[in-house]
PDB file of C-alpha atoms and ligand atoms in Angstrom:
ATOM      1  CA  UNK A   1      65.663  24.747 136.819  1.00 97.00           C
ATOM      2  CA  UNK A   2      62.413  23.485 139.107  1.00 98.00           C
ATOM      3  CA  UNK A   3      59.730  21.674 136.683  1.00 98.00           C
ATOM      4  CA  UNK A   4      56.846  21.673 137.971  1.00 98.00           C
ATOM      5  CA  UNK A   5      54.341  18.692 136.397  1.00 98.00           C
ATOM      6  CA  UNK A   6      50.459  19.344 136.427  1.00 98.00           C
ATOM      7  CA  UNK A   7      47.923  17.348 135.642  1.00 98.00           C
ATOM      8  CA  UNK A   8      45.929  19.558 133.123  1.00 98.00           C
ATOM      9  CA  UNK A   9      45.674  23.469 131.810  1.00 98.00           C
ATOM     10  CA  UNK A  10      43.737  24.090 134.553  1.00 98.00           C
ATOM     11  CA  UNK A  11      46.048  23.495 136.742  1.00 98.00           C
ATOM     12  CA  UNK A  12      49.038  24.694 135.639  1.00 98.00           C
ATOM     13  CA  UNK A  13      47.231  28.609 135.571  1.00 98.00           C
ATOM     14  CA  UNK A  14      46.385  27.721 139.087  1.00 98.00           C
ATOM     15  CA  UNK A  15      49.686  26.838 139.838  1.00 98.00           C
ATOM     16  CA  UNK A  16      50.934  29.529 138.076  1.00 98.00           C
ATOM     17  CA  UNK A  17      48.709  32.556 139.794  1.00 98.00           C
ATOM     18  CA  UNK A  18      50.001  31.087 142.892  1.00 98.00           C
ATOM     19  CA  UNK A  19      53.743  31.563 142.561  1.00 98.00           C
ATOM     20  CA  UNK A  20      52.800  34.806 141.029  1.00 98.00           C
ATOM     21  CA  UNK A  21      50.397  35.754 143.841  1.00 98.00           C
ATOM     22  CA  UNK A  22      53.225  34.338 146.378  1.00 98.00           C
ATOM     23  CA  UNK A  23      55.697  36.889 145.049  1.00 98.00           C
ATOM     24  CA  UNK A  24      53.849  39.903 145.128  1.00 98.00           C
ATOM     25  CA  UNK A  25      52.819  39.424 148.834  1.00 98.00           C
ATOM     26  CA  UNK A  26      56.354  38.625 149.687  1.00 98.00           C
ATOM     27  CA  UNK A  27      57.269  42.306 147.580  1.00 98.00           C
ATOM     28  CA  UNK A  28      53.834  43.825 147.124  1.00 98.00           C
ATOM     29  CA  UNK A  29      56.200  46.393 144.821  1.00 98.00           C
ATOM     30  CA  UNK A  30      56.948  43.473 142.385  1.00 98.00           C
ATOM     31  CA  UNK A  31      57.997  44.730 138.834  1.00 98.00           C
ATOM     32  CA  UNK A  32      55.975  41.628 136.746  1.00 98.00           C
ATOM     33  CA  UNK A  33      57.286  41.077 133.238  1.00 98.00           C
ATOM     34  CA  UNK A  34      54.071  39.750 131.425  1.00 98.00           C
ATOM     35  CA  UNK A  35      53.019  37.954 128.184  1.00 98.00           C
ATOM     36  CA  UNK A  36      50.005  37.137 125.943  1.00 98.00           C
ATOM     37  CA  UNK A  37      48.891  34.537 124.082  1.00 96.00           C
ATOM     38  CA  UNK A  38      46.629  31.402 124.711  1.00 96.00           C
ATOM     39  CA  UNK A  39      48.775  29.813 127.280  1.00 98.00           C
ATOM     40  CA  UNK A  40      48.456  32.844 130.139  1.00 98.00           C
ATOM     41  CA  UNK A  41      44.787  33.502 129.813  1.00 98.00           C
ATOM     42  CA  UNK A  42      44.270  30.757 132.443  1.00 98.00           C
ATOM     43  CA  UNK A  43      46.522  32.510 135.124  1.00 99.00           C
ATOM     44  CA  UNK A  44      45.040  35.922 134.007  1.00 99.00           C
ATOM     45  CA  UNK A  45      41.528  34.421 135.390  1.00 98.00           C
ATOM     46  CA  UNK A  46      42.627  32.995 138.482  1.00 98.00           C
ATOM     47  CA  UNK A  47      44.877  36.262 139.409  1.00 98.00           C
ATOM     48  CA  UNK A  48      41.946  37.695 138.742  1.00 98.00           C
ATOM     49  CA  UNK A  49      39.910  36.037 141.048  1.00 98.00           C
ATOM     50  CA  UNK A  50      42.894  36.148 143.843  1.00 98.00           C
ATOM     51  CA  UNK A  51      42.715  39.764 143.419  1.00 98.00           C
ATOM     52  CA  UNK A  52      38.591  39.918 144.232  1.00 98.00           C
ATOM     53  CA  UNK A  53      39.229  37.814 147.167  1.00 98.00           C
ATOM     54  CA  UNK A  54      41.814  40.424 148.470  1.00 97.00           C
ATOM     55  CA  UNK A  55      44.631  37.555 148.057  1.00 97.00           C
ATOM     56  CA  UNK A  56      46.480  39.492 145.616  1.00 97.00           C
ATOM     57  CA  UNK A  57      46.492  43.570 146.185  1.00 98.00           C
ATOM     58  CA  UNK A  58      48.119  44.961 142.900  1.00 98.00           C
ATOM     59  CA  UNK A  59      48.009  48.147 144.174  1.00 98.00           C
ATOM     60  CA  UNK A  60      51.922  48.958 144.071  1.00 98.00           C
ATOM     61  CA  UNK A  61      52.689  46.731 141.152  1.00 98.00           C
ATOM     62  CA  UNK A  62      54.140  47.324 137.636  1.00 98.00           C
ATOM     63  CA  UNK A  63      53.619  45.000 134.663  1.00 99.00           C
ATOM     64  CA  UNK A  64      56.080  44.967 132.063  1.00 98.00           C
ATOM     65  CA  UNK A  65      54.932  43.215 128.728  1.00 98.00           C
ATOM     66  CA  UNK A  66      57.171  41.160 126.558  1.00 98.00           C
ATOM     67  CA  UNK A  67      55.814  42.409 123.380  1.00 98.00           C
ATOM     68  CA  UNK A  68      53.693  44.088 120.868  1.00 98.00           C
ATOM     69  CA  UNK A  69      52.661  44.078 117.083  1.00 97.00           C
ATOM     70  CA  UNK A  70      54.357  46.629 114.982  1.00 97.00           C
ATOM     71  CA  UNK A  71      51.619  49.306 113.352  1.00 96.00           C
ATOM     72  CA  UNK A  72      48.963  48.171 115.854  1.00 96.00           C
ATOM     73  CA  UNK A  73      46.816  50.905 117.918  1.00 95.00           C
ATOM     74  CA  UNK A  74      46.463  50.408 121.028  1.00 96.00           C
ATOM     75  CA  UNK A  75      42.579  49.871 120.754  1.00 96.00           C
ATOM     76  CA  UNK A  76      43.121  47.127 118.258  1.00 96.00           C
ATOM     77  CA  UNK A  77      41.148  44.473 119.306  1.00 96.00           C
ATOM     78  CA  UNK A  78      44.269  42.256 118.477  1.00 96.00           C
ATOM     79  CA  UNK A  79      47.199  44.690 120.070  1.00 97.00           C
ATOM     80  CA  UNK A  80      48.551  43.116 122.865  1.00 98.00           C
ATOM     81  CA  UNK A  81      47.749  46.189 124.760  1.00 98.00           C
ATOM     82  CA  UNK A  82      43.933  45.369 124.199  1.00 98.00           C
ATOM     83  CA  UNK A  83      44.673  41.766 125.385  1.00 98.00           C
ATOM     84  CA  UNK A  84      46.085  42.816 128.356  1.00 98.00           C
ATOM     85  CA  UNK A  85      43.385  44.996 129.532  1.00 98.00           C
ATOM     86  CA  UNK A  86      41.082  42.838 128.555  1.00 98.00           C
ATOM     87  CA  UNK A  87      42.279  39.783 130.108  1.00 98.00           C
ATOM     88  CA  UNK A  88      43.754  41.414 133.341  1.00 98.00           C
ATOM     89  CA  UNK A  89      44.960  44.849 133.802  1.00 98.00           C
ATOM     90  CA  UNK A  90      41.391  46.532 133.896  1.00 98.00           C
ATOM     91  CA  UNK A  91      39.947  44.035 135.706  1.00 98.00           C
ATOM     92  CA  UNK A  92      42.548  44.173 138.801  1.00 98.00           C
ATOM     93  CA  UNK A  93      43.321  46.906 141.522  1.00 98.00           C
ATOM     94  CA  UNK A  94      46.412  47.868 139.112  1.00 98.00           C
ATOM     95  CA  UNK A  95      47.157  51.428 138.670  1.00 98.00           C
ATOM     96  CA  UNK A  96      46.585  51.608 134.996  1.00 98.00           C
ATOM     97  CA  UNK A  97      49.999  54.380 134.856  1.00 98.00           C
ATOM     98  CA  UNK A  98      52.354  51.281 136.097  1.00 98.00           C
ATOM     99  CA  UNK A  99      51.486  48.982 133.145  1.00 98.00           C
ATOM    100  CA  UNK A 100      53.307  49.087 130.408  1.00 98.00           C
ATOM    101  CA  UNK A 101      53.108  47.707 126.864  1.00 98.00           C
ATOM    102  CA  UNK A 102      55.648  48.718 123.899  1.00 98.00           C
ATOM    103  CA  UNK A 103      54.049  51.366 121.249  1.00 98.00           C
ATOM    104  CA  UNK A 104      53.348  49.562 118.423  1.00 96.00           C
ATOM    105  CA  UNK A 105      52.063  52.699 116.502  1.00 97.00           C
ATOM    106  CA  UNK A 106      55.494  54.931 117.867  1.00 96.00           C
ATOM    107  CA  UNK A 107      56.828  57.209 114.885  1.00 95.00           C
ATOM    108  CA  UNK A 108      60.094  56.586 115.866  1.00 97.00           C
ATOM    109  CA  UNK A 109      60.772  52.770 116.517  1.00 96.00           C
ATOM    110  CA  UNK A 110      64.086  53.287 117.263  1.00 97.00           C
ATOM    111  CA  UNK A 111      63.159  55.778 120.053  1.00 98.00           C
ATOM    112  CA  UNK A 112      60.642  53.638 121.133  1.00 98.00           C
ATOM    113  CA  UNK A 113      63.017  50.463 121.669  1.00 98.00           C
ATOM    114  CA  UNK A 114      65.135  52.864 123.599  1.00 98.00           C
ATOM    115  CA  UNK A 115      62.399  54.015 126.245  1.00 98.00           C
ATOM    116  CA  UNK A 116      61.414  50.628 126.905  1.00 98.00           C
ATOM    117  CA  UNK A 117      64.825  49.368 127.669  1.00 98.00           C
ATOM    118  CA  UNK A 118      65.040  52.794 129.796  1.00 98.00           C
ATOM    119  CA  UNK A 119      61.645  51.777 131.205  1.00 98.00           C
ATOM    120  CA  UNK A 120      62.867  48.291 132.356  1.00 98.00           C
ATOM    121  CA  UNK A 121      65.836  49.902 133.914  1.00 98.00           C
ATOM    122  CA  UNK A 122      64.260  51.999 135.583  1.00 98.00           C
ATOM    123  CA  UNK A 123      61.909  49.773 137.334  1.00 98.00           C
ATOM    124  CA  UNK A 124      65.253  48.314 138.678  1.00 98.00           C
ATOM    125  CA  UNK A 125      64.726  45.071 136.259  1.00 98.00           C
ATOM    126  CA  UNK A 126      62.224  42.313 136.107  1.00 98.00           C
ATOM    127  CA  UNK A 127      61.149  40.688 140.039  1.00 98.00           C
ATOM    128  CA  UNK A 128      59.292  37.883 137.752  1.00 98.00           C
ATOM    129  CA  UNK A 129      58.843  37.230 134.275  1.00 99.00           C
ATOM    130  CA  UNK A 130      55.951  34.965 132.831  1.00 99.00           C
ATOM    131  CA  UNK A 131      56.405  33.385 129.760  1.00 98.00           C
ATOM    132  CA  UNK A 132      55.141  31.000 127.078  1.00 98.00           C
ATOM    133  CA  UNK A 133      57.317  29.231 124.144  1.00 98.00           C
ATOM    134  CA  UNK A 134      56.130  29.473 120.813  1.00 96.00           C
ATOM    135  CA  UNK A 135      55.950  26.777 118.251  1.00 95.00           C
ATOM    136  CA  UNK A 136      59.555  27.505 116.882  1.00 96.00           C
ATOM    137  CA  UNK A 137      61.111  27.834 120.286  1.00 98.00           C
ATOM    138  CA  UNK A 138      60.422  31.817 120.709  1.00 97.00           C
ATOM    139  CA  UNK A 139      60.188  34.260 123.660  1.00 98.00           C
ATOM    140  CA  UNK A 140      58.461  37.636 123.688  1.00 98.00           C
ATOM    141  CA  UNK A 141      59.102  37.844 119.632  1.00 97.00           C
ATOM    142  CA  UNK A 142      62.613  36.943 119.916  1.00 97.00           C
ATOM    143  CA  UNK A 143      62.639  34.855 116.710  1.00 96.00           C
ATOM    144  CA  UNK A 144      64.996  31.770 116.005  1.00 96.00           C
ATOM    145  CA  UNK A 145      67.634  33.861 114.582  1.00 96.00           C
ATOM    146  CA  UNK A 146      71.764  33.455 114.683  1.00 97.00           C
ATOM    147  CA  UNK A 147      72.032  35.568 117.491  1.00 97.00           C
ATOM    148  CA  UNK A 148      70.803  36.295 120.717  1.00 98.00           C
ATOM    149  CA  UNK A 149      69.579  40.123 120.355  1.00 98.00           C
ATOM    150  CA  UNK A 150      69.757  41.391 123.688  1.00 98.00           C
ATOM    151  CA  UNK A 151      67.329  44.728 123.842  1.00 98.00           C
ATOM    152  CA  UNK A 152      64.327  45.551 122.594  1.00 98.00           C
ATOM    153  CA  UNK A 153      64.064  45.719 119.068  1.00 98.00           C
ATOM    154  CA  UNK A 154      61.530  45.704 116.176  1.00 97.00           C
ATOM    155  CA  UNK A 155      61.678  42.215 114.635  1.00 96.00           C
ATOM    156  CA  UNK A 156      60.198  40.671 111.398  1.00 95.00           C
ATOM    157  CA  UNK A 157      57.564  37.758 112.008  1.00 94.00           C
ATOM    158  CA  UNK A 158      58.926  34.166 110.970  1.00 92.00           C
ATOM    159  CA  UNK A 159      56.065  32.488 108.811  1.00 94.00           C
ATOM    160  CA  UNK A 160      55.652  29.749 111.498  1.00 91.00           C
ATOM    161  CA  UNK A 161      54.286  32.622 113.589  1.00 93.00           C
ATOM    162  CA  UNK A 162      52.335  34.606 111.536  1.00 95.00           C
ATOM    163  CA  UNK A 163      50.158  31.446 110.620  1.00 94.00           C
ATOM    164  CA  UNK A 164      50.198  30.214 114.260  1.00 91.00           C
ATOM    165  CA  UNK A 165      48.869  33.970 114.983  1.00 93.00           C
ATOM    166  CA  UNK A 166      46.753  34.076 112.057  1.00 94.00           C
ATOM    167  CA  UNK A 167      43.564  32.495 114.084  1.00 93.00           C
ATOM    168  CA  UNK A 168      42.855  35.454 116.178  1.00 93.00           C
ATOM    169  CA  UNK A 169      42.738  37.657 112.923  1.00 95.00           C
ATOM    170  CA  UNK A 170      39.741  37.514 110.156  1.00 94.00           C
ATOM    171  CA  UNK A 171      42.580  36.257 107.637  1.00 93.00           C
ATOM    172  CA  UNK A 172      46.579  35.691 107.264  1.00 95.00           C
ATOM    173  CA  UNK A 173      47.012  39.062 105.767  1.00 95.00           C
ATOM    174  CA  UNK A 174      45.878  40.985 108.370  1.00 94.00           C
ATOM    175  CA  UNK A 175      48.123  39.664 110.879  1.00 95.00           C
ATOM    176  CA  UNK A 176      51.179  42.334 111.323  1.00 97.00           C
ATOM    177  CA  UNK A 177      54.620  41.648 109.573  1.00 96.00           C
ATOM    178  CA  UNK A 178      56.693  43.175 112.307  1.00 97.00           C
ATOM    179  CA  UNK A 179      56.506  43.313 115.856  1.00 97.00           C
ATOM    180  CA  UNK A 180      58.748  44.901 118.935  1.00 98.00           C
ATOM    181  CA  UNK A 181      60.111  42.698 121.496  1.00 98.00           C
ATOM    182  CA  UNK A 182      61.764  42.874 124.542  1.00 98.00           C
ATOM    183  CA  UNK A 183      65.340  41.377 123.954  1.00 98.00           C
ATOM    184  CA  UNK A 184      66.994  38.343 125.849  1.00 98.00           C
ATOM    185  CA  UNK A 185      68.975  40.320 128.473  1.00 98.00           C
ATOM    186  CA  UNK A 186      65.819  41.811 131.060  1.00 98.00           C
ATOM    187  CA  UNK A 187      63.998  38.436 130.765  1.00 98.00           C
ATOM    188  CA  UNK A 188      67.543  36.741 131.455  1.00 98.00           C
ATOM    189  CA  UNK A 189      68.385  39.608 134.243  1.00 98.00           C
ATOM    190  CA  UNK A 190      64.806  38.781 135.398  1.00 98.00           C
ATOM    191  CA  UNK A 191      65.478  37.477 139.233  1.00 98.00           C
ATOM    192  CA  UNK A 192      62.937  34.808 138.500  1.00 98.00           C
ATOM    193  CA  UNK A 193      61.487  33.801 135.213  1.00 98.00           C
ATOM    194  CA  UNK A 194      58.008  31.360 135.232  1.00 99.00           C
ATOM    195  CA  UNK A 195      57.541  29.500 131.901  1.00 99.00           C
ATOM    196  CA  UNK A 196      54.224  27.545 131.374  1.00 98.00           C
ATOM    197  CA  UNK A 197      53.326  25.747 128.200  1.00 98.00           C
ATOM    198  CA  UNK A 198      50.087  23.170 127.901  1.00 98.00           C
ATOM    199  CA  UNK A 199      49.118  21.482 124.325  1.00 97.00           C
ATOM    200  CA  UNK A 200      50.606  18.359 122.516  1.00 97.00           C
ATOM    201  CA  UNK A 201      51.501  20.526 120.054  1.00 97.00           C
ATOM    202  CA  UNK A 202      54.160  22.797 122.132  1.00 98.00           C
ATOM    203  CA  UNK A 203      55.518  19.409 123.924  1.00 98.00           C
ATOM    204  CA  UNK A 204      58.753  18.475 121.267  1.00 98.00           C
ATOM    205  CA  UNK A 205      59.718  22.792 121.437  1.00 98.00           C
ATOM    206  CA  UNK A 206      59.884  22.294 124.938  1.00 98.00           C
ATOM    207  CA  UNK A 207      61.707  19.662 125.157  1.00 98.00           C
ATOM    208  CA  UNK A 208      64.282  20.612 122.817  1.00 98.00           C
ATOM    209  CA  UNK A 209      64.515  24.527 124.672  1.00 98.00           C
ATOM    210  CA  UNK A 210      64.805  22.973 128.245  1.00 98.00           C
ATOM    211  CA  UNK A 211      67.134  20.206 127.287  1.00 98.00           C
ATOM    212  CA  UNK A 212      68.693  20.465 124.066  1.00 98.00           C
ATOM    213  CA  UNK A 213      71.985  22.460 123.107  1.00 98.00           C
ATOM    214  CA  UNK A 214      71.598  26.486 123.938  1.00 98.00           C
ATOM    215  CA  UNK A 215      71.295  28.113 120.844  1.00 98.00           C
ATOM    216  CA  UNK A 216      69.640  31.084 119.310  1.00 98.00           C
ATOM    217  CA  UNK A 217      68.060  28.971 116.828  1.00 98.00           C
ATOM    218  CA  UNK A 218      65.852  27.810 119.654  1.00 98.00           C
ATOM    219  CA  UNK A 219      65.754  31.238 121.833  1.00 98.00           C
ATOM    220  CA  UNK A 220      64.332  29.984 124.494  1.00 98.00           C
ATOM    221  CA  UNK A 221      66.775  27.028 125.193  1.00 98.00           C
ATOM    222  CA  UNK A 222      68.888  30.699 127.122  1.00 98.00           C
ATOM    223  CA  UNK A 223      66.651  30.186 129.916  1.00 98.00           C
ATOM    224  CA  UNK A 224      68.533  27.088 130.561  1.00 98.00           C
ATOM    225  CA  UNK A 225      71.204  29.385 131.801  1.00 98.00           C
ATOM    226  CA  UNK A 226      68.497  31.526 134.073  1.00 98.00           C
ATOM    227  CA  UNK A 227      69.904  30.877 137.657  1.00 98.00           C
ATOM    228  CA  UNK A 228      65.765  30.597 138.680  1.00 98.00           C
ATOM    229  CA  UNK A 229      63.515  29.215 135.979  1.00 98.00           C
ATOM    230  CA  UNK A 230      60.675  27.684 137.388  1.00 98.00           C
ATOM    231  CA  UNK A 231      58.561  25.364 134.233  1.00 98.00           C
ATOM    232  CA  UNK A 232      55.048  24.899 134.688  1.00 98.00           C
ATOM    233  CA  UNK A 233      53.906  22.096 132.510  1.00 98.00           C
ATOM    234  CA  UNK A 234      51.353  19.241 132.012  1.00 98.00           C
ATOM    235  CA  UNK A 235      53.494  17.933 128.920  1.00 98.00           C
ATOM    236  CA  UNK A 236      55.954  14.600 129.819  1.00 96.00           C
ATOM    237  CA  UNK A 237      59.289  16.321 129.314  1.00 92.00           C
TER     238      UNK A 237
HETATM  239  P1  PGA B   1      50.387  30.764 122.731  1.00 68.71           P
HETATM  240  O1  PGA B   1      51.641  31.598 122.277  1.00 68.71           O
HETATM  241  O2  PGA B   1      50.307  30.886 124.200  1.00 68.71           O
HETATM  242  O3  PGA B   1      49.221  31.433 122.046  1.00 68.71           O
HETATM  243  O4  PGA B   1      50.612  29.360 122.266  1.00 68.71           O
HETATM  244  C1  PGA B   1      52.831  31.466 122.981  1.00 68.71           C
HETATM  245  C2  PGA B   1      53.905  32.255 122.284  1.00 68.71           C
HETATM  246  O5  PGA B   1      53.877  32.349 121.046  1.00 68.71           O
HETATM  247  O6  PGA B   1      54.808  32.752 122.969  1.00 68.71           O
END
């Protein structure tokens, strides 16, 4: 595990587009797992910006996303398809047909966890996977849980992260129940995985995933065992 310390937010999405914009001219093919939240909208921005400066050319990429809310649509102003798009995909030379975000609204979940494990396969796996760490130690919406679930499944939101989500939505009840999530193995199988996380708040959940005991109670304390996990961080670990 490298940790890398930064001085500030800024800095750490800075940091951040570079490793990202560092693998993608080393394999301009790069199969990038991607995730949402507050903590990557910083990278977004700067990869962004690499990409009008012709630094980045995302021409031949695919994006992978961890995750997605269960009974969203897709033009949801809160799906995590909308975010993406948003934040990134639409605003980059991306071929919109290589970016790829589970279907929240899919009749068939079951069906749906299966083509996105298919999916991953078929991209040959996960070059570089971005992630953030919420509050109760998840990744993607692998909730603390007594087992590692290793494909993409359809989970059911712990309270901690409905409230924690609860401030993009008008009010706690509209925030989804469910969600589907990637599972542990393609971010684990991932040949390099990129964690940041900025905010007092996140700083004790970090510390406890990156050195406490491995345990699916804290999912991300697995990526202890990723043979390339690069952390990101302003927070004193
Ligand atoms: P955040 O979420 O970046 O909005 O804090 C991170 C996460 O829950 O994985």
């Amino acid at each position: 595990m490298r940790i890398i310390k930064v001085k500030n937010y800024e800095e750490m999405s800075r940091k951040a587009a570079n490793i990202i914009a560092a693998e993608i001219s080393l394999n301009p093919r790069t199969v990038l797992g991607l995730a949402t939240g507050s903590t990557p909208i910083g990278t977004y921005e700067r990869l962004v910006e690499l990409c009008n400066t012709g630094d980045i050319d995302f021409s031949q990429v695919t994006t992978i996303n961890l995750d997605e809310y269960y009974g969203l649509e897709p033009t949801h102003e809160q799906s995590y398809r909308y975010f993406m798009d948003k934040h990134l995909l639409k605003k980059i030379n991306i071929n919109l047909e290589n970016t790829h975000v589970p279907n929240g609204k899919a009749p068939d979940i079951e069906a749906e966890c299966k083509r996105y494990d298919d999916l991953i396969q078929k991209a040959g796996g996960i070059d570089l996977q971005l992630l953030g760490i919420g509050h109760n130690g998840h990744i993607g919406f692998n909730e603390p849980s007594d087992e590692f679930i290793m494909d993409t499944h359809c989970v059911t939101l712990k309270e901690s992260t409905i409230n924690a989500n609860s401030r993009f939505f008008n009010n706690i009840d509209e925030v989804p129940k469910k969600a589907l999530t990637m599972g542990i193995k393609p971010i684990m199988q991932a040949r390099r995985v990129l964690l940041i996380a900025s905010g007092d708040d996140k700083k004790e959940i970090l510390k406890k995933a990156l050195s406490g005991p491995v345990t699916p109670s804290v999912p991300a304390s697995i990526l202890q065992l990723h043979k390339d996990l690069i952390v990101v961080t302003p927070l004193d670990i």
